Amino acid sequence: MAQEKKLYPSFLNPYLIEPTISLPDEMAVVGAGHIGPDIAYYLRSGLPDKKLYLVDVVEEPLKKAEARFKGYADKAVAKKKMKPEVAEKVLANIVYTTDYDQLKNCGLVIEAATENLALKKKIFANLEAATSETAILTSNTSGIPANEIFCDMKHPERSTITHFFAPAWRSLPVEVINWEGASDELINNLLWFFASTGKAPMVTDNVYSFLLNRIFESYTSEAAFLVDRATAKEVDHVAEAFVAAGPFFVLNLTGGNPLIFESQTRRMGENPCYQPSHLLHSVAQWTVNRPGTKVDVPDEQAGWIKDRLLGLIFSQCFDIADRKVGTRSDLNLGSVIGLGFKKGVFELMADLGETEVQRIADAFAKERSGFPQPTRPIAEYTDFPRDILVDDKDGVRIITMRRPQAANALSAYSCDEILDELKKGEADPAVKGFIITGYGTKAFCAGADIGGFIATLGDHAAGAALARRNSKLIEYMDQMDKPVVAAVNGLAMGGGVEVAMGCHSRVADKKAFFQLPEITLGILPGMGGAVMPYRKWPQAAETFHGMVGEAKRLTCQEAVEIGMVQTVASSFPELIDAAMAEVDRLAGQIPRAASGAVSIPEFTVPDEPKAGKMPLSKEALGIIARLINEGAAADSLKAAMEMTYERCGDISCIDAPKEGVSAFMEKRKPNFVK
């Protein structure tokens, strides 16, 4: 099971893959027990026009699955997350059957039976007999290596493990195991398929428990060893500092005690340290509270629990990184979107700092010898881009902002990571230009996380510093000699608009739109949104007045009409092709923001300013008006950007942002007093 080939056969961003298959007209899920119906519902909601078979050996679970599907759809309609006609389509065209022969035309079959190797091998023998040689057959096992399941198949190269996370119809990640018997074509096709149907696929090596479960299973197993000195309630409460729900609450929710015991027993084949606690076979349900319940835990006890849990988690991170079980970026993101961590595991390390992480690792090693430990300085484990994917295609470096859980919103790290990649590519003669895009087909970038701004409220220096730090990217792009093109694949808001505007050219999906909603929060666009567009498209100043001062939305077609967008695309592949063409067109003729003063109509503050029907802060708009008017009169982009930073400091110190941000967090309309 040693890694013998590259994890990702081609691109890290699955949307860049050119598949050799089309979406199958017929698919099947085998196993109508715990997770099988949820995988089936994901396929129905992702591909409602296709036919699905749900297979089991007995009728009863099939009937229960049918009722579960109706419950899911009814709930989605009640919450207005799905239209009734879509729900009707999702529930139709499903065949509930015990007959494998009905699967003869299926292009994809996912086995989701219980974690029993003999049973899985029998199922795949039946599937090979029932389906064509071109059908893709996968297993949803959480930890059994692929070679053990598929070793007796006639055509193992078209089979692998595709591991889903609960709830499988909603949870984003799917692990695709790249084992020695799988073809590169198979892995690429599966990555493309899952991305096309709304998942965030991640490739892992063929090892016990794969990538994310190596964290989850070991962490919950370790929790069982702590109850000799702590209660389950205490352990869960301490764990909630870094996860949404503690290990014992999750074990109760999933009925996971026997599965964790079995998986950790398997992992003893790789290292005896993974021997599980026999309590996992002795306790049916742990005595726990609901997440968020206050529990008084003495400081010394809490520190010990935290060190043990984090020590185990960090141990697995070191091992995964050293053995290249998966990418650190996938592990960091997957721990959030698949395991419920409040921050990615490597982000958690970075926040704690090298000294503290090493102390925790040392403390853990003293109590639990034999577990993997760091083999290099801690800083080397956390030194990688967490929020972006970097791919190369025909001499163009494609940078993908990947935070699907937040519509690709910019974190505190995102702009620095993009900037670092631009600098590397500028120095690389093999790179002729860049494309910046967002992950998926719905969002380019939804702006910046509001959390970063909260820390600046009332602090002029902090407000200015935050804007200046993020805007290093914008200022750097403007002076680059290699072209940077924004491939706007969906909504662009706030900082996402500013990143797109900072690029040398923009192509966009026909459904994309641009919006600067900052004024509705009582703040201003801090990355050049109040100065950059006036220097690039002064003829459209009135349009930008509306965007900055009233949060008006700019459609893709309107962006074309003012010269902001060069090409409109109808699909992601078409969008990337258009962006590649723009990189070639701009070679040697980079357009930059105007260097001198620009003439624009004066921005004035209305007596009763509104964004639609929402009243706005006149005080905040006064600061914005000063920035727009003085920024246009500045003799350089750099001078105008410096004005932006100062005005960001000014606006941090008035009342409007406190009310605007509070209202946003509380999901209510703001009430601006002045």
XYZ file of C-alpha atoms in Angstrom:
674
model
C 0.000 0.000 0.000
C 2.968 2.323 -0.262
C 2.341 5.363 -2.410
C 3.744 4.518 -5.815
C 2.121 7.173 -7.972
C 1.023 10.756 -7.941
C -2.156 11.257 -5.899
C -3.840 13.572 -8.400
C -3.258 12.296 -11.967
C -3.822 15.725 -13.545
C -5.406 18.780 -11.868
C -6.021 19.586 -8.206
C -9.112 21.564 -9.232
C -11.482 18.848 -10.527
C -13.414 21.360 -12.627
C -10.356 21.648 -14.896
C -10.482 17.944 -15.790
C -11.606 16.919 -19.277
C -13.479 13.638 -18.619
C -13.638 10.683 -20.950
C -17.167 9.866 -19.803
C -20.483 11.723 -19.733
C -22.911 11.812 -16.824
C -24.487 8.322 -16.693
C -28.177 8.023 -17.535
C -28.584 5.193 -15.015
C -26.853 4.726 -11.643
C -27.256 2.503 -8.618
C -26.509 2.321 -4.909
C -26.236 -1.098 -3.286
C -27.211 -1.138 0.392
C -30.323 0.566 1.794
C -29.177 0.584 5.399
C -27.500 3.493 7.177
C -25.582 5.596 4.625
C -26.704 4.018 1.331
C -30.000 5.927 1.095
C -28.206 9.196 1.838
C -25.756 8.563 -1.019
C -28.718 7.720 -3.231
C -30.502 10.950 -2.273
C -27.365 12.933 -3.102
C -27.365 11.352 -6.575
C -31.067 12.113 -7.039
C -30.777 15.737 -5.944
C -27.571 16.241 -7.948
C -28.896 14.518 -11.078
C -32.702 14.591 -10.869
C -33.106 13.864 -14.593
C -31.280 10.521 -14.366
C -32.531 7.085 -13.286
C -31.451 5.541 -9.988
C -31.662 2.005 -8.620
C -31.489 1.351 -4.876
C -30.622 -2.284 -4.176
C -30.872 -4.392 -1.043
C -31.297 -8.084 -0.276
C -34.603 -7.512 1.579
C -37.597 -5.232 1.021
C -37.912 -3.605 4.462
C -34.908 -1.237 4.278
C -35.978 -0.270 0.756
C -39.383 0.820 2.071
C -37.721 2.789 4.871
C -35.394 4.448 2.372
C -38.352 5.541 0.245
C -39.941 7.158 3.313
C -36.617 8.815 4.187
C -36.353 10.344 0.721
C -39.839 11.814 0.998
C -38.986 13.259 4.408
C -35.842 14.911 3.055
C -37.680 16.392 0.068
C -40.650 17.618 2.113
C -38.302 19.325 4.567
C -36.362 21.002 1.745
C -39.589 22.319 0.229
C -40.866 23.540 3.620
C -37.611 25.454 4.153
C -37.814 26.827 0.583
C -34.496 25.220 -0.313
C -36.127 23.216 -3.088
C -39.023 24.003 -5.392
C -41.967 21.547 -5.251
C -41.534 20.587 -8.914
C -37.852 19.794 -8.301
C -38.747 17.706 -5.248
C -41.252 15.782 -7.342
C -38.563 15.067 -9.928
C -36.054 13.983 -7.251
C -38.520 11.471 -5.802
C -39.450 10.086 -9.215
C -37.507 7.677 -11.412
C -36.156 5.616 -8.498
C -36.309 1.834 -8.737
C -36.259 -0.027 -5.409
C -35.119 -3.574 -6.114
C -33.507 -6.766 -4.835
C -32.535 -7.812 -8.374
C -28.956 -7.088 -9.506
C -29.882 -7.891 -13.107
C -31.760 -4.590 -13.347
C -28.426 -2.760 -13.132
C -27.214 -3.900 -16.562
C -27.311 -0.379 -18.055
C -25.871 1.492 -15.065
C -22.771 3.565 -15.762
C -21.969 4.011 -12.048
C -22.684 1.743 -9.078
C -21.739 2.647 -5.501
C -21.694 -0.155 -2.945
C -22.658 1.018 0.564
C -23.156 -2.210 2.500
C -21.873 -2.904 6.014
C -18.134 -2.948 6.787
C -17.673 -6.657 6.089
C -14.950 -7.629 3.633
C -16.457 -10.969 2.606
C -19.841 -9.360 1.955
C -18.303 -6.562 -0.112
C -16.328 -9.009 -2.256
C -19.499 -11.012 -2.885
C -21.372 -7.858 -3.912
C -18.674 -6.868 -6.387
C -18.699 -10.351 -7.908
C -22.444 -9.918 -8.438
C -21.952 -6.435 -9.878
C -19.324 -7.587 -12.363
C -21.709 -10.258 -13.544
C -24.647 -7.845 -13.839
C -23.049 -4.744 -15.395
C -21.066 -3.951 -18.514
C -17.270 -3.862 -18.516
C -17.364 -0.062 -18.868
C -19.422 0.532 -15.713
C -17.604 2.225 -12.821
C -17.992 0.247 -9.592
C -17.015 1.815 -6.254
C -17.204 1.019 -2.550
C -18.141 3.380 0.252
C -16.028 1.656 2.899
C -14.627 3.926 5.602
C -11.363 2.091 6.082
C -10.838 -1.218 4.253
C -8.053 -0.843 1.650
C -9.053 -1.075 -2.005
C -6.734 -3.961 -2.882
C -8.458 -6.183 -0.293
C -11.915 -5.504 -1.748
C -11.157 -5.612 -5.477
C -8.354 -8.216 -5.664
C -10.609 -10.924 -7.118
C -12.274 -8.755 -9.769
C -11.777 -9.371 -13.480
C -11.498 -5.641 -14.206
C -10.281 -3.956 -11.014
C -8.957 -0.958 -12.959
C -12.509 0.456 -13.188
C -13.090 0.178 -9.418
C -12.019 2.131 -6.367
C -13.251 3.417 -3.029
C -15.385 6.545 -2.857
C -15.849 7.357 0.813
C -18.711 9.678 1.783
C -19.269 11.510 5.076
C -22.488 11.815 7.039
C -24.929 13.133 6.125
C -23.875 11.948 2.687
C -26.582 13.867 0.821
C -25.308 17.163 2.261
C -21.703 16.768 3.459
C -19.296 18.130 0.834
C -16.226 15.860 0.864
C -15.858 12.531 -0.915
C -12.558 10.665 -0.649
C -11.481 9.001 -3.903
C -8.791 6.402 -3.239
C -5.999 6.224 -5.805
C -4.806 2.649 -5.375
C -2.328 0.728 -7.505
C -5.058 -1.076 -9.475
C -7.014 2.020 -10.476
C -6.376 3.766 -13.772
C -5.639 7.489 -13.925
C -8.633 7.776 -16.229
C -10.903 6.316 -13.540
C -9.659 8.717 -10.846
C -10.008 11.728 -13.132
C -13.490 10.732 -14.240
C -14.663 10.264 -10.648
C -13.200 13.591 -9.541
C -15.010 15.287 -12.408
C -18.262 13.432 -11.679
C -18.353 14.306 -7.990
C -17.437 17.937 -8.625
C -20.127 18.166 -11.323
C -22.737 16.926 -8.847
C -21.857 19.333 -6.043
C -19.270 17.478 -3.965
C -15.697 18.450 -3.049
C -13.699 15.318 -3.990
C -10.308 14.638 -2.409
C -7.777 12.020 -3.507
C -6.082 9.841 -0.890
C -3.598 7.029 -0.856
C -4.707 3.435 -0.303
C -4.041 3.125 3.424
C -6.189 2.061 6.362
C -8.872 4.683 7.095
C -7.649 6.851 4.197
C -7.373 10.584 5.002
C -10.055 12.181 7.194
C -11.000 9.032 9.082
C -7.416 8.700 10.260
C -8.177 11.812 12.297
C -11.755 11.020 13.296
C -11.355 7.370 14.231
C -8.151 7.814 16.198
C -9.465 10.915 17.969
C -12.702 9.238 19.082
C -10.783 6.103 20.073
C -8.401 8.217 22.152
C -11.361 9.846 23.896
C -12.361 6.434 25.289
C -8.975 6.158 27.014
C -9.610 9.434 28.858
C -12.616 8.259 30.861
C -10.403 6.663 33.474
C -9.673 10.217 34.689
C -12.489 12.283 33.148
C -16.193 12.005 32.369
C -17.536 11.864 28.832
C -19.250 15.204 29.491
C -15.944 16.796 30.480
C -14.142 15.435 27.442
C -16.863 16.634 25.070
C -16.938 20.096 26.655
C -13.177 20.566 26.302
C -13.250 19.256 22.725
C -15.901 21.817 21.770
C -13.182 24.474 21.822
C -12.106 23.158 18.407
C -14.961 20.950 17.112
C -18.692 21.549 16.756
C -19.563 18.476 18.844
C -17.433 16.375 21.168
C -16.296 12.816 20.342
C -18.747 11.019 22.629
C -21.756 12.975 21.363
C -20.792 12.048 17.788
C -20.256 8.384 18.712
C -23.762 8.284 20.187
C -25.196 10.014 17.123
C -23.611 7.613 14.643
C -23.639 4.424 16.703
C -19.945 4.378 15.975
C -18.448 2.490 18.939
C -18.141 -0.923 17.202
C -17.004 0.643 13.911
C -14.262 2.625 15.645
C -13.126 -0.493 17.501
C -13.006 -2.495 14.271
C -11.220 0.204 12.260
C -8.588 0.822 14.931
C -8.016 -2.910 15.243
C -7.328 -2.984 11.491
C -4.882 -0.125 11.863
C -2.882 -2.130 14.395
C -1.559 -3.906 11.308
C 0.285 -0.680 10.547
C 1.186 0.256 14.145
C 0.314 -1.444 17.477
C -0.268 1.983 19.059
C -3.747 2.063 17.509
C -5.083 -0.686 19.797
C -8.560 0.580 20.771
C -10.068 0.773 24.225
C -12.288 -2.175 25.123
C -14.793 0.349 26.463
C -15.855 0.839 22.847
C -17.207 -2.732 22.997
C -18.642 -2.280 26.487
C -20.648 0.955 26.224
C -23.750 1.262 24.067
C -24.404 4.962 24.735
C -22.206 7.512 26.486
C -23.649 9.897 29.064
C -23.278 13.271 27.344
C -24.797 16.733 27.072
C -25.953 18.526 23.968
C -23.163 20.610 22.390
C -22.834 24.013 23.997
C -23.877 22.874 27.476
C -21.722 24.449 30.179
C -19.606 21.986 32.152
C -17.295 23.028 34.978
C -13.944 21.380 34.341
C -10.964 22.251 36.602
C -8.216 24.031 34.647
C -5.640 21.297 35.194
C -8.107 18.613 34.080
C -9.165 20.636 31.030
C -5.537 21.180 30.047
C -4.777 17.480 30.290
C -7.821 16.519 28.175
C -6.985 19.137 25.554
C -3.342 18.030 25.339
C -4.343 14.396 24.870
C -6.923 15.107 22.165
C -4.829 17.641 20.282
C -1.733 15.492 20.741
C -3.497 12.631 18.986
C -4.873 14.869 16.218
C -1.503 16.497 15.569
C 0.168 13.080 15.577
C -2.100 11.995 12.733
C -1.450 15.240 10.850
C 2.312 14.704 11.063
C 1.955 11.127 9.857
C -0.371 11.998 6.978
C 1.953 14.774 5.814
C 5.123 12.689 6.145
C 3.664 9.681 4.339
C 1.759 11.803 1.805
C -1.474 9.967 2.481
C -3.271 13.024 1.126
C -2.503 16.668 0.553
C -2.262 18.954 3.568
C -4.675 21.320 1.859
C -7.303 18.567 1.533
C -6.798 17.496 5.139
C -7.103 21.058 6.381
C -10.299 21.733 4.412
C -11.738 18.264 4.992
C -11.388 18.577 8.762
C -13.769 21.551 8.559
C -16.308 20.439 5.946
C -16.231 16.725 6.786
C -15.331 16.413 10.470
C -16.856 19.563 11.944
C -13.664 21.262 13.132
C -14.115 24.982 13.738
C -10.775 25.653 12.054
C -8.680 23.464 9.794
C -6.262 21.226 11.677
C -3.173 22.903 10.248
C -4.698 26.339 10.795
C -5.200 25.312 14.407
C -1.499 24.427 14.598
C -0.509 27.742 13.055
C -2.651 29.677 15.522
C -1.140 27.859 18.500
C 2.403 28.447 17.271
C 5.405 26.152 16.903
C 6.408 26.147 20.566
C 2.955 25.215 21.855
C 2.393 22.532 19.218
C 5.761 20.970 20.051
C 4.916 21.081 23.774
C 1.610 19.289 23.103
C 3.355 16.699 20.923
C 5.966 16.066 23.621
C 3.340 15.781 26.366
C 1.325 13.329 24.278
C 4.400 11.206 23.537
C 5.120 10.840 27.256
C 1.674 9.411 27.957
C 1.072 7.568 24.675
C 4.323 6.243 23.287
C 4.533 4.713 19.832
C 2.334 7.226 18.017
C 3.776 9.164 15.071
C 5.664 12.307 16.015
C 6.981 15.222 13.936
C 10.066 14.373 11.894
C 10.861 17.986 10.976
C 10.256 21.475 12.369
C 6.596 22.231 13.076
C 6.710 25.288 10.802
C 7.333 23.038 7.795
C 4.033 21.239 8.368
C 2.003 24.454 8.370
C 3.855 26.137 5.495
C 1.542 25.553 2.526
C -1.399 27.387 0.885
C -4.556 26.444 2.744
C -7.167 28.422 0.815
C -6.080 27.983 -2.791
C -5.311 25.274 -5.336
C -2.530 25.815 -7.873
C -2.557 24.107 -11.264
C -0.581 24.618 -14.470
C -2.093 24.325 -17.934
C -0.202 25.098 -21.145
C 2.097 27.596 -19.456
C -0.683 29.331 -17.508
C -0.831 29.085 -13.708
C -4.415 28.674 -12.556
C -5.067 29.780 -8.978
C -8.378 28.543 -7.539
C -9.820 30.071 -4.392
C -11.196 26.993 -2.597
C -13.410 27.608 0.412
C -16.661 25.952 -0.758
C -18.138 26.087 2.740
C -18.085 29.903 2.515
C -18.718 30.532 -1.197
C -14.935 30.959 -1.550
C -14.878 33.985 0.768
C -11.423 35.339 1.549
C -9.961 34.304 4.885
C -7.142 36.110 6.678
C -4.700 34.022 4.606
C -6.232 34.014 1.122
C -4.792 37.231 -0.335
C -1.310 36.458 0.996
C -1.446 32.984 -0.552
C -2.524 34.312 -3.960
C 0.181 36.990 -3.769
C 2.862 34.397 -2.972
C 1.851 32.320 -6.009
C 1.929 35.366 -8.286
C 5.437 36.197 -7.091
C 6.616 32.622 -7.665
C 5.120 32.592 -11.141
C 6.563 35.978 -12.028
C 10.016 34.542 -11.366
C 9.327 31.321 -13.308
C 10.079 31.588 -17.059
C 7.794 28.615 -17.719
C 4.773 30.642 -16.558
C 3.424 33.085 -19.149
C 0.451 34.321 -17.159
C -2.171 33.594 -14.517
C -5.857 32.873 -14.102
C -7.636 33.462 -10.791
C -10.959 31.666 -10.371
C -13.221 30.266 -7.669
C -13.964 26.650 -6.762
C -17.161 25.306 -8.267
C -19.696 26.849 -10.594
C -21.672 29.114 -8.268
C -19.205 31.513 -6.636
C -16.045 33.282 -7.684
C -15.633 34.824 -4.228
C -18.243 36.043 -1.734
C -15.965 38.702 -0.228
C -13.974 38.641 2.967
C -14.952 36.839 6.169
C -16.556 39.389 8.463
C -14.614 38.050 11.452
C -11.438 39.853 10.421
C -13.174 43.215 10.450
C -14.798 42.691 13.861
C -11.378 42.805 15.517
C -10.742 46.297 14.087
C -13.876 48.002 15.453
C -12.925 51.155 17.337
C -9.252 50.869 16.361
C -8.103 53.211 13.577
C -4.654 51.655 13.216
C -6.067 48.120 13.067
C -8.672 49.100 10.461
C -6.037 50.687 8.244
C -3.615 47.788 8.724
C -6.197 45.145 7.758
C -7.028 46.953 4.515
C -3.353 47.539 3.731
C -2.454 43.882 4.286
C -5.157 42.474 2.012
C -4.536 45.131 -0.649
C -0.906 44.152 -1.160
C -2.322 41.695 -3.688
C -4.189 44.426 -5.602
C -1.214 46.777 -5.707
C 1.146 43.994 -6.794
C -1.091 42.831 -9.642
C -1.292 46.306 -11.130
C 2.482 46.520 -11.643
C 3.009 42.942 -12.907
C 4.447 42.306 -16.355
C 2.712 38.946 -16.762
C -1.053 39.063 -17.344
C -3.515 38.053 -14.638
C -7.045 37.210 -15.791
C -10.058 36.720 -13.512
C -12.304 33.831 -14.578
C -15.456 34.850 -12.718
C -17.364 31.592 -12.388
C -20.309 32.864 -10.345
C -21.191 35.540 -7.837
C -18.475 38.045 -6.949
C -19.102 40.187 -3.883
C -17.073 42.596 -1.779
C -13.430 41.570 -1.767
C -14.158 39.126 -4.579
C -15.160 42.038 -6.832
C -12.001 43.892 -5.803
C -9.782 40.905 -6.656
C -11.487 40.634 -10.054
C -11.129 44.368 -10.677
C -7.458 44.215 -9.717
C -6.789 41.645 -12.465
C -5.741 42.840 -15.916
C -8.790 41.331 -17.610
C -11.999 39.527 -16.722
C -14.056 36.820 -18.369
C -17.277 35.696 -16.715
C -19.970 33.059 -16.672
C -23.232 34.378 -18.070
C -24.892 33.974 -14.640
C -22.144 35.829 -12.766
C -22.785 39.153 -11.076
C -20.766 41.763 -9.185
C -21.799 43.516 -5.968
C -20.139 45.714 -3.345
C -22.449 45.353 -0.309
C -20.095 46.857 2.279
C -22.173 50.000 2.844
C -25.056 47.849 4.111
C -22.697 46.839 6.931
C -21.636 50.410 7.576
C -18.163 49.840 6.109
C -16.396 50.553 2.812
C -14.633 48.434 0.159
C -11.185 48.154 1.730
C -9.237 46.627 -1.170
C -9.567 49.400 -3.717
C -13.245 49.043 -4.636
C -13.835 52.775 -4.123
C -10.819 53.869 -6.188
C -9.738 51.123 -8.626
C -12.824 51.008 -10.913
C -12.799 54.769 -11.440
C -9.219 54.545 -12.700
C -9.949 51.633 -15.041
C -13.407 52.570 -16.353
C -13.973 56.281 -15.594
C -16.701 56.430 -18.238
C -18.819 54.171 -15.989
C -18.351 56.248 -12.834
C -22.094 56.594 -12.224
C -22.403 52.796 -12.300
C -19.699 52.471 -9.658
C -21.287 55.250 -7.566
C -24.367 53.002 -7.399
C -22.341 49.910 -6.563
C -20.281 51.535 -3.802
C -22.924 53.882 -2.400
C -26.102 51.830 -2.799
C -24.846 48.213 -3.051
C -26.367 47.931 -6.542
C -25.748 44.658 -8.340
C -23.942 44.643 -11.704
C -24.971 41.820 -14.040
C -22.543 40.057 -16.333
C -24.063 41.718 -19.395
C -23.872 45.164 -17.780
C -20.211 44.489 -16.963
C -19.629 43.705 -20.646
C -21.328 46.937 -21.714
C -19.015 49.115 -19.590
C -15.901 47.231 -20.734
C -15.244 45.512 -17.410
C -15.797 41.958 -18.764
C -14.273 40.912 -22.086
C -15.898 37.515 -22.741
C -19.017 35.726 -21.535
C -19.014 31.921 -21.157
C -21.755 29.317 -20.740
C -19.760 26.647 -18.875
C -16.678 26.324 -16.708
C -14.512 24.727 -19.438
C -15.559 27.494 -21.830
C -14.725 30.073 -19.152
C -11.200 28.709 -18.651
C -10.632 28.558 -22.420
C -11.658 32.217 -22.679
C -9.334 33.138 -19.803
C -6.450 31.263 -21.461
C -7.086 33.219 -24.649
C -7.026 36.478 -22.685
C -3.648 35.589 -21.177
C -2.272 35.170 -24.704
C -3.916 38.370 -25.959
C -2.463 40.485 -23.142
C 1.118 39.283 -23.526
C 3.347 42.345 -23.745
C 0.465 44.802 -23.420
C -0.693 44.794 -19.803
C -3.471 47.332 -19.091
C -2.939 49.188 -15.820
C -4.960 51.561 -13.690
C -4.637 55.232 -14.687
C -1.523 56.769 -13.135
C -2.758 60.352 -12.943
C -5.934 62.014 -11.732
C -9.167 60.882 -13.413
C -12.198 63.019 -14.127
C -15.447 61.621 -12.735
C -18.794 63.048 -11.601
C -18.670 64.031 -7.923
C -20.012 61.460 -5.485
C -22.548 63.149 -3.198
C -24.418 61.834 -0.160
C -28.236 61.975 -0.444
C -30.308 63.410 2.398
C -31.918 60.010 3.004
C -29.500 57.421 1.589
C -30.817 53.912 0.942
C -29.789 50.618 -0.607
C -33.088 49.574 -2.102
C -35.419 50.101 0.859
C -32.689 49.794 3.506
C -31.699 53.101 5.154
C -27.929 53.649 5.184
C -25.512 55.520 7.414
C -24.910 59.105 6.216
C -21.775 59.246 8.348
C -20.286 56.176 6.678
C -21.280 57.484 3.237
C -19.581 60.776 4.027
C -16.298 58.933 4.545
C -16.868 56.986 1.315
C -17.645 60.188 -0.614
C -14.392 61.739 0.559
C -12.475 58.625 -0.509
C -14.046 58.393 -3.982
C -13.643 62.081 -4.786
C -10.138 62.518 -3.363
C -9.030 59.120 -4.681
C -9.985 60.071 -8.235
C -7.984 63.293 -7.877
C -4.889 61.488 -6.587
C -1.873 61.407 -8.897
C -1.365 57.626 -8.701
C -3.098 54.384 -7.807
C -0.716 53.963 -4.873
C -1.700 57.348 -3.449
C -5.395 56.520 -3.904
C -4.908 53.158 -2.165
C -3.212 54.894 0.766
C -6.314 57.044 1.065
C -8.372 53.841 1.137
C -6.411 52.535 4.108
C -6.812 55.781 6.050
C -10.553 55.935 5.376
C -10.847 52.285 6.484
C -9.267 53.365 9.758
C -11.717 56.278 9.972
C -14.772 54.117 9.364
C -13.641 51.581 11.972
C -14.050 54.286 14.601
C -17.642 55.363 13.955
C -20.850 53.698 15.179
C -22.131 52.480 11.812
C -19.937 49.363 11.473
C -20.745 48.228 15.001
C -24.456 48.294 14.182
C -24.068 46.969 10.637
C -21.865 44.030 11.566
C -23.990 43.171 14.629
C -27.125 43.172 12.491
C -25.434 40.908 9.944
C -24.347 38.432 12.608
C -27.819 38.492 14.199
C -29.543 38.153 10.794
C -31.594 41.331 11.160
C -31.836 44.663 9.358
C -29.443 47.324 10.665
C -30.728 50.489 12.331
C -28.194 53.207 11.532
C -28.639 56.267 13.778
C -26.360 58.630 11.838
